[in-house]
Tab-separated table of C-alpha atoms in Angstrom:
chain	number	residue	atom	x	y	z
A	1	MET	CA	-4.234	7.370	-10.260
A	2	GLU	CA	-3.814	10.825	-11.035
A	3	TYR	CA	-7.119	11.172	-13.248
A	4	VAL	CA	-9.116	9.713	-10.200
A	5	TYR	CA	-7.569	12.364	-7.844
A	6	ALA	CA	-8.591	14.883	-10.294
A	7	VAL	CA	-12.160	13.682	-10.600
A	8	LEU	CA	-12.422	13.804	-6.624
A	9	LEU	CA	-10.902	17.396	-6.640
A	10	LEU	CA	-13.279	18.677	-9.088
A	11	HIS	CA	-16.425	16.673	-7.042
A	12	ALA	CA	-14.877	18.547	-3.829
A	13	ALA	CA	-15.020	21.967	-5.728
A	14	LYS	CA	-18.626	21.304	-7.045
A	15	ARG	CA	-17.237	21.686	-10.148
A	16	ASP	CA	-19.155	19.559	-13.155
A	17	ILE	CA	-16.813	16.609	-13.876
A	18	ASN	CA	-16.716	16.647	-17.642
A	19	GLU	CA	-13.650	16.739	-20.256
A	20	ASP	CA	-12.500	20.190	-20.280
A	21	ASN	CA	-12.369	20.748	-16.284
A	22	LEU	CA	-10.912	17.356	-15.978
A	23	ARG	CA	-8.326	18.572	-18.892
A	24	LYS	CA	-7.727	21.489	-17.179
A	25	VAL	CA	-6.751	19.944	-13.668
A	26	LEU	CA	-4.746	17.357	-15.085
A	27	GLU	CA	-2.581	20.005	-17.403
A	28	ALA	CA	-2.380	22.350	-14.303
A	29	ALA	CA	-0.621	19.410	-12.434
A	30	GLY	CA	1.550	19.086	-15.295
A	31	ILE	CA	0.277	15.617	-16.524
A	32	ALA	CA	0.288	14.799	-20.122
A	33	VAL	CA	-3.507	14.067	-20.715
A	34	ASP	CA	-4.418	10.798	-22.869
A	35	GLU	CA	-7.958	11.175	-24.064
A	36	VAL	CA	-8.923	7.760	-24.254
A	37	ARG	CA	-8.688	7.497	-20.462
A	38	LEU	CA	-10.027	10.675	-19.895
A	39	LYS	CA	-13.314	10.089	-21.972
A	40	ALA	CA	-13.263	6.557	-20.591
A	41	LEU	CA	-13.380	7.897	-17.181
A	42	VAL	CA	-15.923	10.820	-17.745
A	43	ALA	CA	-18.202	8.124	-19.281
A	44	ALA	CA	-17.580	5.972	-16.134
A	45	VAL	CA	-18.051	8.678	-13.649
A	46	LYS	CA	-21.604	10.169	-15.004
A	47	GLU	CA	-23.041	6.362	-14.044
A	48	ILE	CA	-21.924	6.861	-10.475
A	49	ASN	CA	-22.760	9.088	-7.423
A	50	ILE	CA	-19.510	9.816	-5.988
A	51	ASP	CA	-20.673	10.897	-2.525
A	52	ASP	CA	-22.140	7.192	-2.120
A	53	VAL	CA	-18.796	5.635	-3.008
A	54	ILE	CA	-16.982	8.170	-0.482
A	55	ARG	CA	-19.051	7.366	2.153
A	56	GLY	CA	-19.114	3.221	1.136
A	57	ALA	CA	-14.932	3.518	1.462
A	58	THR	CA	-15.033	5.514	4.892
A	59	ALA	CA	-17.334	2.919	6.284
A	60	ALA	CA	-15.365	-0.134	5.354
A	61	PRO	CA	-13.928	-1.790	8.041
A	62	ILE	CA	-10.169	-1.613	8.397
A	63	THR	CA	-8.834	-4.640	9.693
A	64	PRO	CA	-5.135	-4.555	11.174
A	65	ALA	CA	-2.425	-6.348	9.152
A	66	VAL	CA	-1.215	-9.581	10.909
A	67	SER	CA	2.437	-9.723	11.370
A	68	THR	CA	3.776	-12.672	9.456
A	69	ALA	CA	7.465	-11.483	10.546
A	70	PRO	CA	9.532	-14.795	11.454
A	71	THR	CA	10.374	-14.950	15.342
A	72	VAL	CA	13.798	-15.465	16.492
A	73	SER	CA	14.634	-18.192	18.278
A	74	GLN	CA	16.885	-18.100	21.250
A	75	PRO	CA	20.292	-19.931	20.920
A	76	SER	CA	19.903	-22.447	23.547
A	77	ALA	CA	23.044	-23.036	25.914
A	78	GLN	CA	23.326	-26.823	25.547
A	79	PRO	CA	25.132	-27.032	22.307
A	80	GLU	CA	27.939	-24.911	24.215
A	81	LYS	CA	28.231	-27.024	27.003
A	82	VAL	CA	28.877	-30.275	25.154
A	83	GLU	CA	31.610	-28.554	23.039
A	84	GLU	CA	33.072	-27.151	25.790
A	85	LYS	CA	33.145	-30.685	27.334
A	86	LYS	CA	34.430	-31.901	23.918
A	87	GLU	CA	37.730	-29.789	24.351
A	88	GLU	CA	38.047	-30.768	27.854
A	89	GLU	CA	38.348	-34.154	26.824
A	90	LYS	CA	40.566	-33.480	23.897
A	91	LYS	CA	42.995	-31.615	26.288
A	92	GLU	CA	42.747	-34.590	28.912
A	93	THR	CA	43.734	-37.293	26.399
A	94	VAL	CA	46.402	-34.979	24.831
A	95	SER	CA	48.372	-34.371	27.893
């Protein structure tokens, strides 16, 4: 991701996106530069219009996430009543 951020930073600063500039940005951020990734990214970026990509990304509709949290069911009062009745019956038979 750091490489993409560096490309966006260079683009925002209106600097040429080339290997040297990209390397300088990454090194300034303290990131170890992988030359293969650097060359591949520069080659890929030359073929796209970054402004169009940014416009397309900001124009994409954002859908709210659907909550899938389980619902907590309220314990019913009936089982307690049944237990109370059983206890009362036991007390009556013991007496």
